[in-house]
Short mmCIF file of C-alpha atoms and ligand atoms in Angstrom, two decimals:
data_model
loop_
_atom_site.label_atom_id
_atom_site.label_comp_id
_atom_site.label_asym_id
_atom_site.label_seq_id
_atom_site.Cartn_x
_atom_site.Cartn_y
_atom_site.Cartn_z
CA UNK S 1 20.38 27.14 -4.66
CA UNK S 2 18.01 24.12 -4.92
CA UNK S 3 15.98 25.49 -2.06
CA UNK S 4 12.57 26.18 -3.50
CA UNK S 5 12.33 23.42 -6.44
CA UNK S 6 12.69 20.45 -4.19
CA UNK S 7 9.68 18.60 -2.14
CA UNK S 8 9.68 20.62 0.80
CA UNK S 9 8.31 23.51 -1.13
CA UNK S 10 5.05 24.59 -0.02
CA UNK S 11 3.98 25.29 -3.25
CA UNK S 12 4.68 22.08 -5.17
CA UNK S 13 3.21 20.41 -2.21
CA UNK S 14 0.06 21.56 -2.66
CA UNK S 15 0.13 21.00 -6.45
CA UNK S 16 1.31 17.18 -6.53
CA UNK S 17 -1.23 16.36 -4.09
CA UNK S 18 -4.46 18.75 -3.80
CA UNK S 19 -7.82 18.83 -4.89
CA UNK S 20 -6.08 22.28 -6.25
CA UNK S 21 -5.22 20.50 -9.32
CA UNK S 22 -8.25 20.62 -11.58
CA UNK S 23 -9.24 24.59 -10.56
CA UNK S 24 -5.46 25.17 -11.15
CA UNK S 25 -5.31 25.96 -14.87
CA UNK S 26 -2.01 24.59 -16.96
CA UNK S 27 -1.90 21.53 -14.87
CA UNK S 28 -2.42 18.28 -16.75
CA UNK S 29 -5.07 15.91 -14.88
CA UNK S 30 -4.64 13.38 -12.39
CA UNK S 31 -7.00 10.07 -13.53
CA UNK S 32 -7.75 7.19 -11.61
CA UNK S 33 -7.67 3.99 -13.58
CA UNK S 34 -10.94 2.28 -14.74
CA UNK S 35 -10.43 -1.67 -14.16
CA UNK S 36 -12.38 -3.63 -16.69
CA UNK S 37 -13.73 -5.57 -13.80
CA UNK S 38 -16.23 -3.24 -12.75
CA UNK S 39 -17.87 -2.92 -16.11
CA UNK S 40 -17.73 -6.68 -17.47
CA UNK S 41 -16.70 -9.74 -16.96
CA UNK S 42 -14.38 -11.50 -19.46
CA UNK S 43 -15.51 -13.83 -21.77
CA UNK S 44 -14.09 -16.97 -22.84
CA UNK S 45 -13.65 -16.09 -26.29
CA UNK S 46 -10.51 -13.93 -27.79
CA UNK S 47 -10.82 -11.42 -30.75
CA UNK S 48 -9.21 -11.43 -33.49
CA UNK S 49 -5.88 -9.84 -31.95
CA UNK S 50 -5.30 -12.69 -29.69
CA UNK S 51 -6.95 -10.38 -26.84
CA UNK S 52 -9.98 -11.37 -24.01
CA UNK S 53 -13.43 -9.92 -25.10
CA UNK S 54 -15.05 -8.45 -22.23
CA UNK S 55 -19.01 -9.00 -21.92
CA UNK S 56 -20.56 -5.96 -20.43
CA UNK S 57 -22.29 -6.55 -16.84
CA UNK S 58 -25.44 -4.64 -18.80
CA UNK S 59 -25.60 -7.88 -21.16
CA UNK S 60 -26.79 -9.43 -18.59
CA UNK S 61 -28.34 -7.24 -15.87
CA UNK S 62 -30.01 -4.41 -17.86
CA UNK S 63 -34.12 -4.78 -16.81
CA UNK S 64 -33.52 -8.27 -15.15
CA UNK S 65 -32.55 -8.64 -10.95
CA UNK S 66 -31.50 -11.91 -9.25
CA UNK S 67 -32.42 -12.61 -5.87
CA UNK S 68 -28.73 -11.43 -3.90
CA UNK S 69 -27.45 -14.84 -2.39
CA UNK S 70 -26.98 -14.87 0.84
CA UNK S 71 -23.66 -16.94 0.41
CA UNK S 72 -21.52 -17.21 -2.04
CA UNK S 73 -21.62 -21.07 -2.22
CA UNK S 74 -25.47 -20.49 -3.62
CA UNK S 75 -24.22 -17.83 -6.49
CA UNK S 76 -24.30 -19.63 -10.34
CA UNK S 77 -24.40 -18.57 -13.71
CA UNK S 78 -21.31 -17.07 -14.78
CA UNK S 79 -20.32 -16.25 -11.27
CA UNK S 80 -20.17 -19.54 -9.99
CA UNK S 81 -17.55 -20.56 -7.87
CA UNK S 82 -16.44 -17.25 -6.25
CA UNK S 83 -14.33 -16.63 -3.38
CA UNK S 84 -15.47 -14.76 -0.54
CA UNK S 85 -13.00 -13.93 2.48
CA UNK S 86 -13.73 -10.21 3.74
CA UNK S 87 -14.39 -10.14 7.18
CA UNK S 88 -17.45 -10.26 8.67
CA UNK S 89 -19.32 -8.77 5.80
CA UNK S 90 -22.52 -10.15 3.72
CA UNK S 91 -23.13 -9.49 0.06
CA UNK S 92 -25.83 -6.80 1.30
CA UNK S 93 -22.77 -4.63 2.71
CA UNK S 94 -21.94 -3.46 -0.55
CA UNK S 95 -24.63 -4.81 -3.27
CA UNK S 96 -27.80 -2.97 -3.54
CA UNK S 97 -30.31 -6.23 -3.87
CA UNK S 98 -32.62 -4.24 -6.19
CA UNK S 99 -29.72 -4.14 -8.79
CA UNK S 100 -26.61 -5.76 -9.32
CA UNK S 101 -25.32 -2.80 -11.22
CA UNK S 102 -25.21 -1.04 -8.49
CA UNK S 103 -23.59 -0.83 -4.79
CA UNK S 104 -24.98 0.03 -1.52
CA UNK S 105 -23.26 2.82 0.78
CA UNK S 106 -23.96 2.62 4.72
CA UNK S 107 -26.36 5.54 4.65
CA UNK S 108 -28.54 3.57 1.84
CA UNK S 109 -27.34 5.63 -0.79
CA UNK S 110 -26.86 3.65 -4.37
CA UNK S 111 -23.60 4.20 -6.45
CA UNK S 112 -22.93 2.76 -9.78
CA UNK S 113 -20.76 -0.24 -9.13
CA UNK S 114 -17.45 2.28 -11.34
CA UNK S 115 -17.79 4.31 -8.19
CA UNK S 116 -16.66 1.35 -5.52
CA UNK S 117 -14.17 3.65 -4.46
CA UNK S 118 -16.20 5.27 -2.27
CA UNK S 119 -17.61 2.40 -1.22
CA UNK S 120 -14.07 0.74 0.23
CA UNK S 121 -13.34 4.28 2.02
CA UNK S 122 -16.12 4.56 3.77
CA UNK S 123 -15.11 1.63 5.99
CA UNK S 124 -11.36 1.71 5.27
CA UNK S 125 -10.66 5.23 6.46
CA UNK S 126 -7.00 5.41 6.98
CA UNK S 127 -5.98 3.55 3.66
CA UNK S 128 -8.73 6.00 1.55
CA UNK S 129 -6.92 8.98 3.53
CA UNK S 130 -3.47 7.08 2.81
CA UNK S 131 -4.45 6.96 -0.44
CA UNK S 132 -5.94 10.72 -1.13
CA UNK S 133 -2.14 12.00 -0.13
CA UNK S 134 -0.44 9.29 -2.11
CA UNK S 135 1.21 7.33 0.71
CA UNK S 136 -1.04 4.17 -0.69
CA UNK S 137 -1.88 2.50 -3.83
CA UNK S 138 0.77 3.98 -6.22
CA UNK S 139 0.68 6.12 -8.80
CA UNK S 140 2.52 6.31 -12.48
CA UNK S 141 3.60 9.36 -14.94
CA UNK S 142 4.67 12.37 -13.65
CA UNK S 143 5.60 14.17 -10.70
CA UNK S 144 5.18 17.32 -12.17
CA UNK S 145 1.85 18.05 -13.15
CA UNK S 146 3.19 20.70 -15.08
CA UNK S 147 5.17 18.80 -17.61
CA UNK S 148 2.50 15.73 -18.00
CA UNK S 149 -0.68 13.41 -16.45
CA UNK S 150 -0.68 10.95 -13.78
CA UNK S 151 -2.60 7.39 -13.37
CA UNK S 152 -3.86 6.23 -9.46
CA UNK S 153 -4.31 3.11 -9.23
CA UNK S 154 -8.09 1.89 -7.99
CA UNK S 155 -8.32 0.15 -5.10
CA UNK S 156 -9.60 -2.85 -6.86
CA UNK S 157 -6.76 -3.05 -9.00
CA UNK S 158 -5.13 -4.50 -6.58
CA UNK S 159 -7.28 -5.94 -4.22
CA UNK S 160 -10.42 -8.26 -5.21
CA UNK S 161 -13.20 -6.98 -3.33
CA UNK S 162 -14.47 -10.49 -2.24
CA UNK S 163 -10.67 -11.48 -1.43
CA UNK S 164 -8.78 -8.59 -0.62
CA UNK S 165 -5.67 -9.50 1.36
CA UNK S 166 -2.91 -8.26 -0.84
CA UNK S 167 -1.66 -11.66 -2.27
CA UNK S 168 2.01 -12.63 -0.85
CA UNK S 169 4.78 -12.76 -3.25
CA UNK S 170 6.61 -16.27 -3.43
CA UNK S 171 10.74 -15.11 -3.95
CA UNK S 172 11.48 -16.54 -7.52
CA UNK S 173 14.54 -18.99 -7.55
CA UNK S 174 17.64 -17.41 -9.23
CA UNK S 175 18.00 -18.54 -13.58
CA UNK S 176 19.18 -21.60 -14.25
CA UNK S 177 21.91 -20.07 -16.77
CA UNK S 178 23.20 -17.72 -14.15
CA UNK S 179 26.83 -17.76 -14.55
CA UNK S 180 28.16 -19.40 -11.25
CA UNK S 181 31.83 -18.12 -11.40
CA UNK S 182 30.95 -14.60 -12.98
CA UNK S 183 33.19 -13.25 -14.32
CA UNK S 184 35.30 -15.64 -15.52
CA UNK S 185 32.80 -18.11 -16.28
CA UNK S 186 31.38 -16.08 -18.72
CA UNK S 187 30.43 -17.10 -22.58
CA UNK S 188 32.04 -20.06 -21.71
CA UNK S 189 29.42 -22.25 -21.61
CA UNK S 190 28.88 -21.73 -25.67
CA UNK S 191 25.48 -22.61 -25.01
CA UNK S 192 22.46 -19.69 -25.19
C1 HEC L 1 -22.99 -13.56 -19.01
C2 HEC L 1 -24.04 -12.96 -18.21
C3 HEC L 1 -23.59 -12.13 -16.99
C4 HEC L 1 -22.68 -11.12 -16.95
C5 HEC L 1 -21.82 -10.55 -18.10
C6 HEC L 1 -22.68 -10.63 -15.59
N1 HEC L 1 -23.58 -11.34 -14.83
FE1 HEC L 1 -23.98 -11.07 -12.86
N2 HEC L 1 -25.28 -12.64 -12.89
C7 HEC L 1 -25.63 -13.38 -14.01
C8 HEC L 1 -26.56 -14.42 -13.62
C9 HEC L 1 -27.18 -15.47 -14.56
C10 HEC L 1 -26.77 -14.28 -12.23
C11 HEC L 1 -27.67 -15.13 -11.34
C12 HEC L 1 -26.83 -16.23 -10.78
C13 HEC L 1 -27.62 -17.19 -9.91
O1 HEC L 1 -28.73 -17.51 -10.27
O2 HEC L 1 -27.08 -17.58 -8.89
C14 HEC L 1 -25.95 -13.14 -11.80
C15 HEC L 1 -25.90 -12.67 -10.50
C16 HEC L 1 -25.23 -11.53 -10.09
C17 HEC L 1 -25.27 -10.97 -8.76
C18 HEC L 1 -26.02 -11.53 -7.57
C19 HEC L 1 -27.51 -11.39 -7.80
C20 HEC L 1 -27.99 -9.98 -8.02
O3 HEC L 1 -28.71 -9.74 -9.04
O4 HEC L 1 -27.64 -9.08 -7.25
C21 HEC L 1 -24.49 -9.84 -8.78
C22 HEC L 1 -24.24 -8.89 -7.62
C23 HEC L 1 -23.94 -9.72 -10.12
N3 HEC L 1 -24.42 -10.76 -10.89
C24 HEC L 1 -23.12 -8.70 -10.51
C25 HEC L 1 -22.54 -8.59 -11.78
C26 HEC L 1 -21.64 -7.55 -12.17
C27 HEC L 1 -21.20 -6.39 -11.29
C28 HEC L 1 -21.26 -7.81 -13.46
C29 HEC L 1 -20.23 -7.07 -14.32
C30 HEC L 1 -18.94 -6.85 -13.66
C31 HEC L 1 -21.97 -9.01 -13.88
N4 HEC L 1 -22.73 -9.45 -12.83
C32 HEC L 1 -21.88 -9.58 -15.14
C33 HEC L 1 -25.17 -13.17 -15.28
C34 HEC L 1 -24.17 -12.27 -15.64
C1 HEC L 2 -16.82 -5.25 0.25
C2 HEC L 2 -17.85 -5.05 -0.74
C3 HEC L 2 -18.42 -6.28 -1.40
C4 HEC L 2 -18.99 -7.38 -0.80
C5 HEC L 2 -19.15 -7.67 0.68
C6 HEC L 2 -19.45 -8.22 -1.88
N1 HEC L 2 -19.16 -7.66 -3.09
FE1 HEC L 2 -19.57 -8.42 -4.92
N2 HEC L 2 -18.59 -6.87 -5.81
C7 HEC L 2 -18.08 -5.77 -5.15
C8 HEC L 2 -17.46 -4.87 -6.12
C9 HEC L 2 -16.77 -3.54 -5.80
C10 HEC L 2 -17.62 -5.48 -7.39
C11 HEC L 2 -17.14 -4.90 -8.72
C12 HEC L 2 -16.40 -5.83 -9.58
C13 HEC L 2 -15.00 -6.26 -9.17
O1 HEC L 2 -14.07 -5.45 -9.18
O2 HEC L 2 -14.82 -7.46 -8.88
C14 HEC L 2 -18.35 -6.73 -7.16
C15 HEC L 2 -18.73 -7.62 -8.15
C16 HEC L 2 -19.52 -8.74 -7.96
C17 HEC L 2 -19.94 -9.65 -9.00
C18 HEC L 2 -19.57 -9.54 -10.47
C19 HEC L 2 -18.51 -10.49 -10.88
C20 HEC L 2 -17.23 -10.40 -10.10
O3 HEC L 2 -16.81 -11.44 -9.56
O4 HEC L 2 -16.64 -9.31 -10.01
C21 HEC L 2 -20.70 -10.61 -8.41
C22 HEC L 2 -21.37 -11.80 -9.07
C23 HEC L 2 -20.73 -10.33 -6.99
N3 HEC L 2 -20.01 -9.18 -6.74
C24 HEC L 2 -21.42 -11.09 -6.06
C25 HEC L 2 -21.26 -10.96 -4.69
C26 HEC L 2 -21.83 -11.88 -3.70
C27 HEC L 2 -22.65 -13.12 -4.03
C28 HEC L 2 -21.44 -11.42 -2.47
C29 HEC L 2 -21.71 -12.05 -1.10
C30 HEC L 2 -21.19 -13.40 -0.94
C31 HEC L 2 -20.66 -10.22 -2.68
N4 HEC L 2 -20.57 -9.97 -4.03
C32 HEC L 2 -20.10 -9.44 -1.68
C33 HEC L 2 -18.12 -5.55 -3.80
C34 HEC L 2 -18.54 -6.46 -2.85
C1 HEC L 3 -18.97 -2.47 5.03
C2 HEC L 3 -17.58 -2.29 5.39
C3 HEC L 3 -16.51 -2.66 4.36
C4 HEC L 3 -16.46 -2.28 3.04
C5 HEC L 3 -17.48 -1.50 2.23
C6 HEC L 3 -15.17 -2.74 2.56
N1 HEC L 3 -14.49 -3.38 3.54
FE1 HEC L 3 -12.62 -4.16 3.41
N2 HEC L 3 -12.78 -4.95 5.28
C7 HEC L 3 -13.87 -4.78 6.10
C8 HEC L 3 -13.70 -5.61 7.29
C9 HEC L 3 -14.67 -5.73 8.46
C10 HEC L 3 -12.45 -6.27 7.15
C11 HEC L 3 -11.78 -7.23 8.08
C12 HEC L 3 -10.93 -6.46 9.05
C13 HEC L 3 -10.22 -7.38 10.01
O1 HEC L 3 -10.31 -8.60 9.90
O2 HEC L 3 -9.51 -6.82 10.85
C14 HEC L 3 -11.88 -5.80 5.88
C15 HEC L 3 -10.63 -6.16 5.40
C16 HEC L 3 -10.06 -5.64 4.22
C17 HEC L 3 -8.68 -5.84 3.81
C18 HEC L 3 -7.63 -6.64 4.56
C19 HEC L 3 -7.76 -8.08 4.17
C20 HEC L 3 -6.75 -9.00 4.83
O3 HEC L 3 -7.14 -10.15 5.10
O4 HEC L 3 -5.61 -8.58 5.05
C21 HEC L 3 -8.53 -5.19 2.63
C22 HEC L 3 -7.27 -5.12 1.78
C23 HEC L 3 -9.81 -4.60 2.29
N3 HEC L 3 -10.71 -4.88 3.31
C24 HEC L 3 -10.05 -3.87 1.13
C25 HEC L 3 -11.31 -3.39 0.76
C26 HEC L 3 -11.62 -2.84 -0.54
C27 HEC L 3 -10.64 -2.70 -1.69
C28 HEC L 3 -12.94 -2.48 -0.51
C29 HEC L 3 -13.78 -1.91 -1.62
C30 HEC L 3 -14.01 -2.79 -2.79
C31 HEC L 3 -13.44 -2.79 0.82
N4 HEC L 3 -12.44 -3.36 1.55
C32 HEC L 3 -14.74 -2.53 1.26
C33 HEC L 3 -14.96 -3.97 5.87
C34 HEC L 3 -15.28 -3.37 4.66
C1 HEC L 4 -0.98 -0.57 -5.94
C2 HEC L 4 -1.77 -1.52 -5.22
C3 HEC L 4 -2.75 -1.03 -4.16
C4 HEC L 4 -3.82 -0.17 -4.32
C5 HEC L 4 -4.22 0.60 -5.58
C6 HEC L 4 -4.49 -0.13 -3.06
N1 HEC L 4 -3.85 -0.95 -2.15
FE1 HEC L 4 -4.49 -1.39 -0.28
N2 HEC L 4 -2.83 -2.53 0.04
C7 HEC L 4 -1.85 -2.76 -0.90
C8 HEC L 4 -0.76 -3.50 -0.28
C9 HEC L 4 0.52 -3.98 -0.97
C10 HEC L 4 -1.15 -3.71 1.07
C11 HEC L 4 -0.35 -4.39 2.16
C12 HEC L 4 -0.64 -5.84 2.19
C13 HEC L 4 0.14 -6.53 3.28
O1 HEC L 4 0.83 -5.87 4.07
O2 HEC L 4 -0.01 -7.73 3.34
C14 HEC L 4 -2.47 -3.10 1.22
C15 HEC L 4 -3.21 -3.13 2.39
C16 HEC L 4 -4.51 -2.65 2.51
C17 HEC L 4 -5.39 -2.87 3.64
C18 HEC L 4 -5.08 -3.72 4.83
C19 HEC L 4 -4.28 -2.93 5.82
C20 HEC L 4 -3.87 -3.76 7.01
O3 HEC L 4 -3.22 -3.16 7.88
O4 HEC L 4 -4.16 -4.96 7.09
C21 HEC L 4 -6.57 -2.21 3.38
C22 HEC L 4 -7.79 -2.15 4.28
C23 HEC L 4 -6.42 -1.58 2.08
N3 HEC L 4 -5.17 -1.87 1.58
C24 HEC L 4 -7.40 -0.82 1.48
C25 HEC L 4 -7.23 -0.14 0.27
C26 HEC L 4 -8.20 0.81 -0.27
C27 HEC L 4 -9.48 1.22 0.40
C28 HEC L 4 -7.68 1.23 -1.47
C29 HEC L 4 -8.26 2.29 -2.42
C30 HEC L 4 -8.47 3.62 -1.82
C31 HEC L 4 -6.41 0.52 -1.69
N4 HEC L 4 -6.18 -0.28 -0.60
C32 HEC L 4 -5.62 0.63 -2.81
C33 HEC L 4 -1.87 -2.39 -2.23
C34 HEC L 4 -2.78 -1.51 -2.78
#
């Protein structure tokens, strides 16, 4: 009988998705990824290995505060030129002006800007609640907490918090060296 194992199980319901997971002991952990983007920017220089350098947002920020544009058209410095599309909202909605390490929540509270999580729920209720079940945002390793870890995705992963509509995908044409008449066209080409 398969009845029992499968998804309908009450059981491994309640493991794959609950809070349950880090009380229940044996379990491995369910992470959310960390994007780079919320702790530095990347620089224009590679290292050694061919790889960006990030430059921490603390470089910068640590003990010195900016006025908070109130466009984005007046923003320079290393941020110049940025895109802002997001519907009605100012830089205030989510920037705390005293510190641009940190975010503003709707009840005043300040979060560091790793935490923007709870920022985007708190006006995006049905995708965070989407999300907290795993119906949104994806998810990678295993399905069975028993036998390994997962990885959420973070919202900004995939969607730029001054730009957020999900960008559209543009259908690819098919390769050039496709064979036409597969498959008797085949190696006959002789060229690779
Ligand atoms: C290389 C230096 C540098 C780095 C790294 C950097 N910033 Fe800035 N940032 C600046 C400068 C300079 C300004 C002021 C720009 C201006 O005058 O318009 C600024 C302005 C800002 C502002 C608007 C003004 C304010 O103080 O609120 C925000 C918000 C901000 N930065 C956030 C960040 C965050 C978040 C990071 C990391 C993800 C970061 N910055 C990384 C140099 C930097
Ligand atoms: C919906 C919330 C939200 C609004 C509105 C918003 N920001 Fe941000 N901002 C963020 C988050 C979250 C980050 C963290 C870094 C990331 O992932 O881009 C960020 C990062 C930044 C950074 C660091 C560099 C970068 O591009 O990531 C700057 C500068 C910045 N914001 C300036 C502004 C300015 C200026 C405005 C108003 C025009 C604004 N932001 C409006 C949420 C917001
Ligand atoms: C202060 C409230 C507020 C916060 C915080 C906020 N948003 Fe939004 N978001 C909005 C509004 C308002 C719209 C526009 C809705 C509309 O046009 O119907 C929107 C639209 C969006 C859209 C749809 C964009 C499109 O054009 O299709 C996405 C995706 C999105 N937000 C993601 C995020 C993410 C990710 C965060 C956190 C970094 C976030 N939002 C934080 C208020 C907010
Ligand atoms: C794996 C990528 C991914 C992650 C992570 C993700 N989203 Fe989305 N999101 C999408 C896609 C894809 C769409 C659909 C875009 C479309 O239909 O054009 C979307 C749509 C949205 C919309 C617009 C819905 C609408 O009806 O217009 C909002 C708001 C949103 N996401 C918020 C969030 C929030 C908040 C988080 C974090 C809790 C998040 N997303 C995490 C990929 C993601």
């Amino acid at each position: 009988m398969i009845v029992g194992v499968g998804c309908g199980s009450r059981d491994n319901a309640e493991r794959a998705y609950g809070p349950a997971v880090a009380a229940d002991a044996g379990l491995h952990p369910v992470r959310i990824h960390a994007p780079a983007s919320l702790t530095g920017l990347r620089g224009s220089v590679r290292d050694p290995n061919g790889q960006p350098t990030e430059v921490p947002c603390a470089t910068c920020h640590a003990g010195r505060t900016f006025p908070l544009p109130s466009s984005p058209a007046e923003l320079g410095g290393p941020h110049a030129g940025m895109r802002f599309r997001h519907g009605t909202n100012v830089c205030a909605s989510c920037h705390d002006p005293a510190s641009a390490e940190r975010l503003r929540l709707a009840d005043g509270r300040v979060i560091p800007v790793s935490d923007a999580m709870a920022l985007c729920s708190q006006c995006h209720g049905p995708q965070a609640r989407d999300y907290a079940h795993g119906a949104h945002g994806g998810m990678s390793g295993h399905w069975d907490l028993r036998r390994g870890g997962r990885v959420r995705n973070h919202c900004v992963d995939c969607h730029d918090p001054h730009d957020p509509a999900f960008p559209s995908f543009v259908p690819m044409p098919p390769p050039l060296d496709a064979p036409r008449r597969a498959p008797a066209g085949r190696g006959q080409t002789g060229a690779h």
